[in-house]
Structure formats: structure tokens, C-alpha cells
Short mmCIF file of C-alpha atoms in Angstrom, two decimals:
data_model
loop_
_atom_site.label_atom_id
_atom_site.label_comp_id
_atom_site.label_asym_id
_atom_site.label_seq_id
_atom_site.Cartn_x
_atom_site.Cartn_y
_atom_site.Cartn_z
CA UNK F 199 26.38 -0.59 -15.38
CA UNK F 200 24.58 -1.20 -11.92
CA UNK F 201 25.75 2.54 -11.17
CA UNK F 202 23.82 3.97 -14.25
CA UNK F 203 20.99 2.28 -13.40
CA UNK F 204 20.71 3.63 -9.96
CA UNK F 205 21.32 7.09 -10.92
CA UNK F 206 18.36 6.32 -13.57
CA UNK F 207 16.15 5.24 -10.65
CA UNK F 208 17.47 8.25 -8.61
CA UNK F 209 16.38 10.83 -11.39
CA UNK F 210 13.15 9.27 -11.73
CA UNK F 211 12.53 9.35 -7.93
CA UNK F 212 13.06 13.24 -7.86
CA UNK F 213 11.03 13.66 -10.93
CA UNK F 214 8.25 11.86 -9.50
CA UNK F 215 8.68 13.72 -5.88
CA UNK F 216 8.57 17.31 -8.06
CA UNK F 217 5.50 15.86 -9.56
CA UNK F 218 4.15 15.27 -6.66
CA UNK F 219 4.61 17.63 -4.91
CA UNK F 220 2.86 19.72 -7.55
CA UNK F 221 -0.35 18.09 -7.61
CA UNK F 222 -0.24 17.56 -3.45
CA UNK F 223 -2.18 21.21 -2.70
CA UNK F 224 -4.59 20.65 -5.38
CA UNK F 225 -5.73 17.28 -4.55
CA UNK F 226 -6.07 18.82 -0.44
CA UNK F 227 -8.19 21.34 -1.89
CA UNK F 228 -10.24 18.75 -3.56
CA UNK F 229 -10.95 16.97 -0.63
CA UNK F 230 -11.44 19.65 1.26
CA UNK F 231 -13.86 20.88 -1.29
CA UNK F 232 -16.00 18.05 -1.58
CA UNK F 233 -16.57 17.39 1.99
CA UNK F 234 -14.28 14.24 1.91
CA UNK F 235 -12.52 14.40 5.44
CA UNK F 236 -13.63 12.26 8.49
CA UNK F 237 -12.60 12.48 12.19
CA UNK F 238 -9.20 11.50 13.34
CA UNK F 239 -8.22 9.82 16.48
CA UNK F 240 -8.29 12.88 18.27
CA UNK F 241 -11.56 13.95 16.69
CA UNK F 242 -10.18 16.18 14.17
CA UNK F 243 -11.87 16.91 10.75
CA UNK F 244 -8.92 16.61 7.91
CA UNK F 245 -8.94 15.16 4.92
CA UNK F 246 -9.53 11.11 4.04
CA UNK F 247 -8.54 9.10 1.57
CA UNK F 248 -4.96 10.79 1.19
CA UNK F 249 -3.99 7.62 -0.08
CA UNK F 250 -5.39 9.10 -3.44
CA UNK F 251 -1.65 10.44 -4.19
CA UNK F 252 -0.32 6.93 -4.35
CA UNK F 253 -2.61 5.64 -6.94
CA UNK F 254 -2.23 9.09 -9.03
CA UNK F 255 0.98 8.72 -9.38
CA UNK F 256 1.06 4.52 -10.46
CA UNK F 257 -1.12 5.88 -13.40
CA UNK F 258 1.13 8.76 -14.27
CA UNK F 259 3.54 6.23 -14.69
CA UNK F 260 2.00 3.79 -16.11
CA UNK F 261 0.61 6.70 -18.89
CA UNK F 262 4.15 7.77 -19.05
CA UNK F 263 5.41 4.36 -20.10
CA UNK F 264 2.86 3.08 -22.67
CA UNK F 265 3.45 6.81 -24.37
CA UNK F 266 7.31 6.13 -24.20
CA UNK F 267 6.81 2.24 -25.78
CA UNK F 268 4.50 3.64 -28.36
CA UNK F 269 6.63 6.22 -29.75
CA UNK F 270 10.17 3.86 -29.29
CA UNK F 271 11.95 5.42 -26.16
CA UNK F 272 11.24 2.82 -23.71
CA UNK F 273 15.22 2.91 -22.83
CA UNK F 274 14.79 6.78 -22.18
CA UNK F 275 11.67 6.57 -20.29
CA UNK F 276 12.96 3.56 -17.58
CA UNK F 277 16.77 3.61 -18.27
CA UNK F 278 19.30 1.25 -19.61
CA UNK F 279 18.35 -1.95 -20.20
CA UNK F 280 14.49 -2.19 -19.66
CA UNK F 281 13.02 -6.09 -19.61
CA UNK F 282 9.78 -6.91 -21.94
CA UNK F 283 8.58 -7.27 -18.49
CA UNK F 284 9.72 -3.59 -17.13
CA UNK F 285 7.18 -2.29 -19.75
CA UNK F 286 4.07 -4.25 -19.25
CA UNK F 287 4.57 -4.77 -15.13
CA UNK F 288 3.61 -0.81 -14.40
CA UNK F 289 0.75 -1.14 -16.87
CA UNK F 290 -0.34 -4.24 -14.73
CA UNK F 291 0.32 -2.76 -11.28
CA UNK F 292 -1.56 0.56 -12.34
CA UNK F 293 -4.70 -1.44 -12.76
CA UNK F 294 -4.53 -3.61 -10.36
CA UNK F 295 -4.27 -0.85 -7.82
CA UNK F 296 -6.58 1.08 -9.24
CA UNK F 297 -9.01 -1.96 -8.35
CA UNK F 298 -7.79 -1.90 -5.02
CA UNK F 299 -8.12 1.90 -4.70
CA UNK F 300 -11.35 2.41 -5.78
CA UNK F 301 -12.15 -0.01 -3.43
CA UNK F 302 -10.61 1.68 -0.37
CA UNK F 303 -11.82 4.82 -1.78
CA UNK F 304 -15.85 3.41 -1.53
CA UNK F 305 -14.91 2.38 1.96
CA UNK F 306 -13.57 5.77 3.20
CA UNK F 307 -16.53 8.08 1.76
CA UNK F 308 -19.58 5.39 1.91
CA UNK F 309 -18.23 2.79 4.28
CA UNK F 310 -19.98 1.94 7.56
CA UNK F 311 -18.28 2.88 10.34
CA UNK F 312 -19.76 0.82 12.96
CA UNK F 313 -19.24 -2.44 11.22
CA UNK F 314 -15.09 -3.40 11.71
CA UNK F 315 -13.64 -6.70 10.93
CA UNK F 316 -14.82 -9.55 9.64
CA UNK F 317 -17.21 -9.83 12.39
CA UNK F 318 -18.96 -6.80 11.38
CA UNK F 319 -19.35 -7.40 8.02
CA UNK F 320 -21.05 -10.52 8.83
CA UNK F 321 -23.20 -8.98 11.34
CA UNK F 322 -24.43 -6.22 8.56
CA UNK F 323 -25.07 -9.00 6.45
CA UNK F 324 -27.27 -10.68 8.91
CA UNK F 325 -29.00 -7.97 10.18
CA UNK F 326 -29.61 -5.88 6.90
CA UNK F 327 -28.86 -8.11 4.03
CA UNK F 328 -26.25 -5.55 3.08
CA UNK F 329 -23.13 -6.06 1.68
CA UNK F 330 -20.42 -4.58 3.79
CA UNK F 331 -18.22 -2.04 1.78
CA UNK F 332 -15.35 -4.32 3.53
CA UNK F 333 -16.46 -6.79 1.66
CA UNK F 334 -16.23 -5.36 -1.42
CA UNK F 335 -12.87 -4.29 -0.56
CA UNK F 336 -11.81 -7.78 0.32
CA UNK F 337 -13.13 -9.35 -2.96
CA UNK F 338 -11.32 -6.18 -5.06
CA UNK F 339 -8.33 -7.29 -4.07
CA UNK F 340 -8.39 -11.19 -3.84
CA UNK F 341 -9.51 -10.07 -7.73
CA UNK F 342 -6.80 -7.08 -8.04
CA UNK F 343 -3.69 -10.42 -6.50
CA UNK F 344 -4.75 -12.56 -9.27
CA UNK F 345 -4.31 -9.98 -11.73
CA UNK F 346 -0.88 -9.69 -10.95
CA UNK F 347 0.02 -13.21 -10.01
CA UNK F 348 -1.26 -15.35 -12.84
CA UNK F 349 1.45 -16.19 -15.01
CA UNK F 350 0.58 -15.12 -19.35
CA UNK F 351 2.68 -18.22 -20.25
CA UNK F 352 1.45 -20.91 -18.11
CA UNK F 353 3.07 -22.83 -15.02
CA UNK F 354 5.20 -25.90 -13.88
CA UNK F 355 2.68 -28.19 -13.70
CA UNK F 356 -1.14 -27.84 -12.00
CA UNK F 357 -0.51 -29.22 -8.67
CA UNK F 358 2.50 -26.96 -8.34
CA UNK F 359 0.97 -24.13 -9.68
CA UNK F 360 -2.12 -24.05 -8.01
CA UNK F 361 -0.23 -24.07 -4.84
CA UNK F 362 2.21 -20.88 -5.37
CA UNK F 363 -0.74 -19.04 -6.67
CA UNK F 364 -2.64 -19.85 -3.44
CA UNK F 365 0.11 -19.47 -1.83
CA UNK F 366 0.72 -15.73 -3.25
CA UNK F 367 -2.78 -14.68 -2.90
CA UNK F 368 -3.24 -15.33 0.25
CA UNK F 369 0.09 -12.86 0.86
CA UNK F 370 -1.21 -10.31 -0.92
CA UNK F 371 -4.91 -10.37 1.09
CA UNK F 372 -3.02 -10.54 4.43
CA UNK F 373 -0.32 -7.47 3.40
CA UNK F 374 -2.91 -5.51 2.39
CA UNK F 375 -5.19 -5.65 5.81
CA UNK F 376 -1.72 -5.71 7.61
CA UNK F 377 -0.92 -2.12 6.65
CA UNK F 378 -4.51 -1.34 6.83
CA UNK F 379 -4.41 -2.11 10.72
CA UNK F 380 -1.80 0.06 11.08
CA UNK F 381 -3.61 3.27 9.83
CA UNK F 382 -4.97 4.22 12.58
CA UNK F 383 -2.64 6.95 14.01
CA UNK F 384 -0.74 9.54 11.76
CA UNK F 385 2.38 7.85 9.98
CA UNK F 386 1.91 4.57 11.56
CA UNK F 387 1.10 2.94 7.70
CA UNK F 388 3.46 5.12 6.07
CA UNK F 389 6.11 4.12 9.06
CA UNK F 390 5.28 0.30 8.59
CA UNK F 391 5.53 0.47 4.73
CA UNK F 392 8.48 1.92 4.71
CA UNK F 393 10.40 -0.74 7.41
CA UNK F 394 9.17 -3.86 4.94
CA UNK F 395 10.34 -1.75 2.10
CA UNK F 396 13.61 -1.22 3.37
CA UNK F 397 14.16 -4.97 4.38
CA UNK F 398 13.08 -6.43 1.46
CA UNK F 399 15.59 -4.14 -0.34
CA UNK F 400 18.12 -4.89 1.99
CA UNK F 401 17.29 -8.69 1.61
CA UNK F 402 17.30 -8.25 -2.15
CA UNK F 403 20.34 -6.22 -2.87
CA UNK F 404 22.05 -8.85 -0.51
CA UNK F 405 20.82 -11.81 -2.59
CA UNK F 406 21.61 -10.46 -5.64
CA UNK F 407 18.34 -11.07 -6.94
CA UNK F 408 18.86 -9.85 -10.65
CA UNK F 409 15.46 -10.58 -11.58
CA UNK F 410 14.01 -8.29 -9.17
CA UNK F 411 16.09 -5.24 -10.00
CA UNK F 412 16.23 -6.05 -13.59
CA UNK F 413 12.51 -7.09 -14.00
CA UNK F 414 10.47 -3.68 -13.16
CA UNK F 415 9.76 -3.72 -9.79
CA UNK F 416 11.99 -1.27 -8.66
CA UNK F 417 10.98 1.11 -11.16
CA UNK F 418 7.30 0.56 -10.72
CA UNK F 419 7.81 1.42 -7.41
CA UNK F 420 9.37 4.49 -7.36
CA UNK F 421 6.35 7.23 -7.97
CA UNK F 422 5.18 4.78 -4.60
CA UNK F 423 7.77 5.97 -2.61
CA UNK F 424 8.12 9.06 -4.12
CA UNK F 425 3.66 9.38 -3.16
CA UNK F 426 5.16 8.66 0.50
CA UNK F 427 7.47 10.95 0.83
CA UNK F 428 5.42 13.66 -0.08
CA UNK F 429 2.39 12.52 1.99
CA UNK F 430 4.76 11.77 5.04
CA UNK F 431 5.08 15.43 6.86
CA UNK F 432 1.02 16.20 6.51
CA UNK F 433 0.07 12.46 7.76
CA UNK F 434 2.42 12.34 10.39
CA UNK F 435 1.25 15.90 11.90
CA UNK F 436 -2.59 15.40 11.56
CA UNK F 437 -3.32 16.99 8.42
CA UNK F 438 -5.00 14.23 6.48
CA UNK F 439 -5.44 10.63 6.43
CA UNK F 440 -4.18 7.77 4.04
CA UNK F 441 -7.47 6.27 4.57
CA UNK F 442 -8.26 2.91 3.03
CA UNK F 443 -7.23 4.10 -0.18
CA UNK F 444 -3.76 4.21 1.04
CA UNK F 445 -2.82 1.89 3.49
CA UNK F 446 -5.06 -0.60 1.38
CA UNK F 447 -3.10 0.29 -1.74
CA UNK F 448 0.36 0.32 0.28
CA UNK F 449 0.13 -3.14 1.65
CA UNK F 450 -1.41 -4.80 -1.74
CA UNK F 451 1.65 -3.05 -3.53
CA UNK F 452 4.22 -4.69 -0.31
CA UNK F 453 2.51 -7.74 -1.05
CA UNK F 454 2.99 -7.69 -4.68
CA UNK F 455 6.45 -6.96 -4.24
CA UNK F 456 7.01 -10.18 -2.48
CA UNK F 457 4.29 -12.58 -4.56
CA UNK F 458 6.93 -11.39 -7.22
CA UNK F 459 10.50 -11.10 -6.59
CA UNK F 460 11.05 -13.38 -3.83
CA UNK F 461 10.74 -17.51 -3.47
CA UNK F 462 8.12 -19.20 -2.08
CA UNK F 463 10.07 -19.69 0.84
CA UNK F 464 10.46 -16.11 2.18
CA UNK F 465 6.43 -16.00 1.17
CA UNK F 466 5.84 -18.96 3.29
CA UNK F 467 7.53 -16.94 5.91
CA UNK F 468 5.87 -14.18 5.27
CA UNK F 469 2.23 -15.57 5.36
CA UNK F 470 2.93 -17.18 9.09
CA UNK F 471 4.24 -13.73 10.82
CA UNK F 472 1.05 -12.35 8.84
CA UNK F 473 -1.37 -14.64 10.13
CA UNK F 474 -0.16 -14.84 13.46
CA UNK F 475 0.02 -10.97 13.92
CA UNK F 476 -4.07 -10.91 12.62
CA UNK F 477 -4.64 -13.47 15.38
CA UNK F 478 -2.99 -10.74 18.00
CA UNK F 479 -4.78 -8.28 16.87
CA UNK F 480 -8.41 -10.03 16.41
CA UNK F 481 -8.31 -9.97 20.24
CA UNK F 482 -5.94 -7.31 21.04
CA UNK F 483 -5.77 -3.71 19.93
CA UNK F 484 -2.66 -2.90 17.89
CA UNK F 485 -2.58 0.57 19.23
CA UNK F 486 -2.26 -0.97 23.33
CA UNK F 487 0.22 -3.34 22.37
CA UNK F 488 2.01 -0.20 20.72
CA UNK F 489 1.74 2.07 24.05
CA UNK F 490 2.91 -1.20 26.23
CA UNK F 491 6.35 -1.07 24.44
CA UNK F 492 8.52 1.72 25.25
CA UNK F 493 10.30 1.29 21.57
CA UNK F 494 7.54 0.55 19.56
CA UNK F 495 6.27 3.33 21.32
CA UNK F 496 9.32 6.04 20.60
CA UNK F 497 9.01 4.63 17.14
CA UNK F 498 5.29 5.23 16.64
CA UNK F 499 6.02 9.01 17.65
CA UNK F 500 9.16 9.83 15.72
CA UNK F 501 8.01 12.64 13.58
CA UNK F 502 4.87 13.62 14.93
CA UNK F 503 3.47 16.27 16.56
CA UNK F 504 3.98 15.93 20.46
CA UNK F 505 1.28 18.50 21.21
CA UNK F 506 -1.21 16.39 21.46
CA UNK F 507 0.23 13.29 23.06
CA UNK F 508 -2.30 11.43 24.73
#
């Protein structure tokens, strides 16, 4: 039974790769088209907001399954099985990120550059009376968590409630800047995304945690990593840029993951590694502590182009 499923998944993922892969040139050319690129590190001009392929896909999906439930072939459209919850959780995701990636999207094209951090978007405020386009972003997705984490039935009680959710959203807000701090060298997001992804898998398949596999985040996932894959040779050679819309979107969707599938005990967890690697980095650059580490280092290059090492 477990085998059928994963060849399900498996089928999907290459369907959702091919699809990808298909709409990958035209949404360069779009980009290119409409003048959204932006400098790189090296002061390149590619392409922004890469991160555009993600969200594409999560609505392809999510457009996929609603036309599969209306017509009766949710079984055929996300295998053997599906939960009640398999068929409303992509629907759910899909919007949320789309909050979330409209939000990163407004950052990338409009955003002010000068203003970083939370320090910066204060300082705007106080100097212009201008709402930072980081702010926004923050308040998208503090609005885009609660989306996904309020329960439709109800809780165990207010006290206990209150708590998880608080709890969960403040997972979610500190994922999503996580992955955003690491966007600022080619792959380094897609690099960091992919090492949570793998351990929570890892830490999943070894717990045996039935309602995670069985309950549609797997599934809902997949056109994610599928979005990856394809964006992972151009990103990690220069060629575009995630942007906010991406890493934004990846670390929301990370956090989500958790907030979700695991107990508030492995969130709890999660939160204080979080927190403590924002206080690092609110007085150290990420990038330094990268270079001082000869395997973060090796890591941080694996894949990309050498010819510019700096």
C-alpha cells in the first residue's frame, strides 16, 4: 500500500518537473521583458523574483485538484487513499502563499533597498511616515500563518489553544525570514530549504507519522520541490534570483510543514534554534560567518559557478 503511494507521489513529482520545466523559459522571458531583474551580489543584472515558479505551480495544483473533486476523481488526481483533508489542504496552502507571494513580489519590484531589517523599516517610518514594503510583507504572512493554522472545528480548550496557535505563528514568521536571510548568494535558499526538507522527512518517515503522509502534506508539496528543482541550475549559476517571492514563500511553506505535521515539542525546538540564529545574525552577517567555516563554506559553493569566486 505504502509502495503505491510513493510511486503516486513519484509520478506526480515528474509531472510537475515536465510542467515546469515548460513554463521555466517563458516566465525568464517575462521578467526579462518587463524590466524585472535587479543587481546580484556581484553586480549582475538577471532576473528577480524567480521565486514566481514556486507559487505558479501551488496554484496549478491547487486548480488541478478542485477540477479533479468537482468532477469525482479525487483518488486519480492525488492517489490511493486521499484524506477530506488531502483535498482542501492544497486549496488552503495555494492561498495562503499566494498572500505571502504577492507580498515578496511588492518587495522585490517596489521595495526600498536601503531600508533592511526591522531597524530600517522603523527608520522609514520615522523619517517619511512610510510604510516599509517589509512591513507589509511581515503582516502578509503573520495573516497568510493564521490562515493555515486555525483549526475549522475548534480546539482543546482556550488556554491551550491560544498557546499552540501562538506558538505556530510565531514558527511560521521566523521560517519564513530564516530562508529569506539566506538568499543572498545563488542557491544558498534553495540549499537551506532543501536540508530542513530532507530532515523533517527523515524525522517523519522515522516516526511513522501517518498523519503527515496520509494528511496532504506530502502531496501539496511536491510541485514545491518539483519548482526547486527546476529553478536550482539557473539560481545556483547566476542567472536569476528567488527574490523575496521565493525564499519568502519557501520558508512560510517549511514553516507550515512543521506548524502542521509535527508536535509542539519539535516546534518548541524549532522556534529557539530560530530565534537564536536571528540574534546571530542581527549583529553578524550570515554571509562572514559562512566564509569563516571551511564546511559551511564548501557547502555554500557546491554547484556553483567557481568563476567568479570572490
Amino acid at each position: 500500500m505504502l509502495g503505491t503511494v510513493w510511486m503516486g507521489w513519484a509520478l506526480q513529482f515528474v509531472c510537475w518537473v515536465m510542467l515546469g520545466k515548460a513554463l521555466f523559459p517563458a516566465a525568464m522571458k517575462f521578467m526579462s521583458a518587463h524590466g524585472l531583474t535587479d543587481r546580484n551580489y556581484r553586480g549582475e543584472s538577471i532576473p528577480t523574483s524567480g521565486g514566481l515558479m514556486i507559487w505558479l505551480l501551488l496554484v496549478c495544483q491547487a486548480l488541478w485538484y478542485k477540477l479533479a473533486a468537482a468532477f469525482g476523481l479525487t483518488e486519480a488526481a492525488m492517489g490511493t487513499g486521499a484524506a477530506s483533508l488531502a483535498e482542501k489542504l492544497p486549496v488552503s496552502l495555494a492561498g495562503a502563499a499566494s498572500m505571502v507571494a504577492l507580498a515578496g513580489f511588492i518587495d522585490d519590484t517596489v521595495g526600498h533597498k536601503a531600508y533592511k531589517g526591522f531597524a530600517g523599516h522603523f527608520r522609514l517610518w520615522k523619517e517619511r511616515r512610510v510604510i516599509s514594503t517589509g512591513a507589509v510583507k511581515a503582516g502578509a504572512t503573520g495573516i497568510a500563518a493564521l490562515w493555515i493554522i486555525v483549526p475549522e472545528g475548534g480546539g482543546s480548550g482556550a488556554g491551550p489553544a491560544v498557546l499552540g496557535l501562538a506558538l505556530q505563528w510565531l514558527l511560521i514568521g521566523l521560517t519564513t525570514n530564516a530562508i529569506n536571510l539566506l538568499d543572498t548568494r545563488p542557491g544558498r535558499a534553495l540549499k537551506g530549504f532543501a536540508l530542513i526538507a530532507a530532515v523533517l522527512l527523515a524525522v517523519m518517515a522515522a516516526s511513522a507519522n501517518k498523519e503527515g503522509f496520509g494528511g496532504g502534506i506530502i502531496p501539496s508539496l511536491l510541485p514545491v520541490i518539483a519548482a526547486c528543482a527546476v529553478l536550482a541550475q539557473p539560481d545556483l549559476k547566476g542567472e536569476l534570483m528567488l527574490g523575496d517571492t521565493g525564499s519568502n514563500l519557501l520558508g512560510f511553506l517549511l514553516g507550515a510543514w512543521i506548524a502542521l505535521c509535527f508536535g509542539w515539542k519539535l516546534q518548541a525546538a524549532a522556534v529557539l534554534l530560530l530565534a537564536g540564529l536571528h540574534a546571530v545574525t542581527w549583529r553578524l552577517s550570515l554571509s562572514k560567518l559562512i566564509e569563516r567555516n571551511r564546511f559551511l563554506q564548501w557547502v555554500d559553493w557546491l554547484g556553483r559557478d567557481t568563476a567568479g569566486k570572490i
